């Protein structure tokens, strides 16, 4: 869990992903189109990826924990939460407050 928290604090926006996950790709693309520089950790390509996936499952309460998006070091959630925030107009505010964008 500590390793996940350390990685999640590396940048204003950190995404834990799997290279074969289409929803992960969609979330990464959303942030890219918003002009947000993200740090993406492809857990299926990491030596300790299984451990990180277990920790993310505990944090998210999901058996399939990716994508897991952290903004400002805080777990925001997966695709549903990010899209809900985006459609509601609150994602930009979160990103601005975390210093990820300057709009």
CSV table of C-alpha atoms in Angstrom, one decimal:
chain,number,residue,atom,x,y,z
A,1,UNK,CA,0.0,0.0,0.0
A,2,UNK,CA,2.9,2.4,0.8
A,3,UNK,CA,4.4,1.7,-2.6
A,4,UNK,CA,1.1,2.7,-4.3
A,5,UNK,CA,0.9,5.9,-2.2
A,6,UNK,CA,4.5,6.8,-3.1
A,7,UNK,CA,3.8,6.3,-6.8
A,8,UNK,CA,0.5,8.2,-6.6
A,9,UNK,CA,2.4,11.2,-5.3
A,10,UNK,CA,4.9,11.4,-8.1
A,11,UNK,CA,2.9,13.9,-10.2
A,12,UNK,CA,-0.3,15.9,-10.1
A,13,UNK,CA,-2.1,13.1,-12.0
A,14,UNK,CA,-1.1,9.5,-11.8
A,15,UNK,CA,-2.9,6.7,-13.5
A,16,UNK,CA,-2.5,3.0,-12.8
A,17,UNK,CA,-3.3,1.1,-15.9
A,18,UNK,CA,-2.9,-2.1,-17.9
A,19,UNK,CA,-1.5,-2.0,-21.4
A,20,UNK,CA,-4.4,-4.2,-22.7
A,21,UNK,CA,-7.2,-2.3,-21.0
A,22,UNK,CA,-9.4,-0.2,-23.4
A,23,UNK,CA,-10.9,1.8,-20.5
A,24,UNK,CA,-7.5,2.7,-19.3
A,25,UNK,CA,-6.6,3.9,-22.8
A,26,UNK,CA,-9.8,6.0,-22.9
A,27,UNK,CA,-9.0,7.7,-19.6
A,28,UNK,CA,-5.4,8.4,-20.6
A,29,UNK,CA,-6.7,9.9,-23.8
A,30,UNK,CA,-9.2,12.1,-22.0
A,31,UNK,CA,-6.4,13.6,-19.8
A,32,UNK,CA,-4.2,14.0,-22.9
A,33,UNK,CA,-6.9,15.9,-24.7
A,34,UNK,CA,-7.4,18.1,-21.7
A,35,UNK,CA,-3.7,19.0,-21.9
A,36,UNK,CA,-2.8,17.2,-18.7
A,37,UNK,CA,0.6,15.6,-18.3
A,38,UNK,CA,0.1,12.3,-16.5
A,39,UNK,CA,2.4,9.7,-15.1
A,40,UNK,CA,1.0,6.3,-16.2
A,41,UNK,CA,2.1,3.1,-14.4
A,42,UNK,CA,1.3,0.0,-16.6
A,43,UNK,CA,1.1,-2.5,-13.8
A,44,UNK,CA,1.2,-5.5,-16.1
A,45,UNK,CA,4.6,-4.3,-17.2
A,46,UNK,CA,6.0,-3.8,-13.6
A,47,UNK,CA,8.1,-6.3,-11.7
A,48,UNK,CA,5.9,-5.9,-8.7
A,49,UNK,CA,2.6,-5.4,-10.7
A,50,UNK,CA,0.7,-8.1,-8.9
A,51,UNK,CA,1.4,-6.6,-5.5
A,52,UNK,CA,0.4,-3.2,-6.8
A,53,UNK,CA,-2.8,-4.6,-8.3
A,54,UNK,CA,-3.7,-6.2,-4.9
A,55,UNK,CA,-3.1,-3.0,-3.1
A,56,UNK,CA,-5.2,-1.1,-5.7
A,57,UNK,CA,-8.0,-3.6,-5.3
A,58,UNK,CA,-8.0,-3.0,-1.5
A,59,UNK,CA,-8.0,0.8,-2.1
A,60,UNK,CA,-10.8,0.8,-4.7
A,61,UNK,CA,-12.9,-2.1,-3.4
A,62,UNK,CA,-12.9,-3.5,-7.0
A,63,UNK,CA,-11.6,-6.8,-8.2
A,64,UNK,CA,-10.5,-5.1,-11.4
A,65,UNK,CA,-8.9,-1.9,-10.0
A,66,UNK,CA,-7.7,-0.2,-13.2
A,67,UNK,CA,-7.8,2.4,-14.3
A,68,UNK,CA,-7.1,3.9,-10.9
A,69,UNK,CA,-6.7,7.7,-11.1
A,70,UNK,CA,-5.0,9.8,-8.5
A,71,UNK,CA,-5.2,13.6,-8.6
A,72,UNK,CA,-3.1,15.5,-6.2
A,73,UNK,CA,-2.0,12.2,-4.5
A,74,UNK,CA,-5.7,11.4,-3.7
A,75,UNK,CA,-7.5,8.4,-5.2
A,76,UNK,CA,-10.3,9.8,-7.3
A,77,UNK,CA,-11.5,6.5,-8.8
A,78,UNK,CA,-11.9,4.6,-12.0
A,79,UNK,CA,-13.6,5.4,-15.3
A,80,UNK,CA,-17.1,5.9,-13.9
A,81,UNK,CA,-15.9,8.5,-11.3
A,82,UNK,CA,-13.7,10.3,-13.8
A,83,UNK,CA,-16.3,10.5,-16.5
A,84,UNK,CA,-18.9,11.6,-14.0
A,85,UNK,CA,-16.6,14.4,-12.8
A,86,UNK,CA,-15.8,15.4,-16.3
A,87,UNK,CA,-19.4,15.5,-17.5
A,88,UNK,CA,-20.4,17.4,-14.4
A,89,UNK,CA,-17.7,20.0,-14.9
A,90,UNK,CA,-15.9,19.2,-11.7
A,91,UNK,CA,-12.8,17.5,-13.2
A,92,UNK,CA,-11.3,20.7,-14.4
A,93,UNK,CA,-11.6,22.2,-10.9
A,94,UNK,CA,-9.8,19.2,-9.4
A,95,UNK,CA,-7.1,19.4,-12.0
A,96,UNK,CA,-6.6,23.1,-11.5
A,97,UNK,CA,-6.5,22.7,-7.7
A,98,UNK,CA,-3.8,20.0,-8.1
A,99,UNK,CA,-1.7,22.2,-10.4
A,100,UNK,CA,-2.2,19.9,-13.3
A,101,UNK,CA,-3.6,22.6,-15.6
A,102,UNK,CA,-3.7,26.3,-15.6
A,103,UNK,CA,-7.0,27.1,-17.2
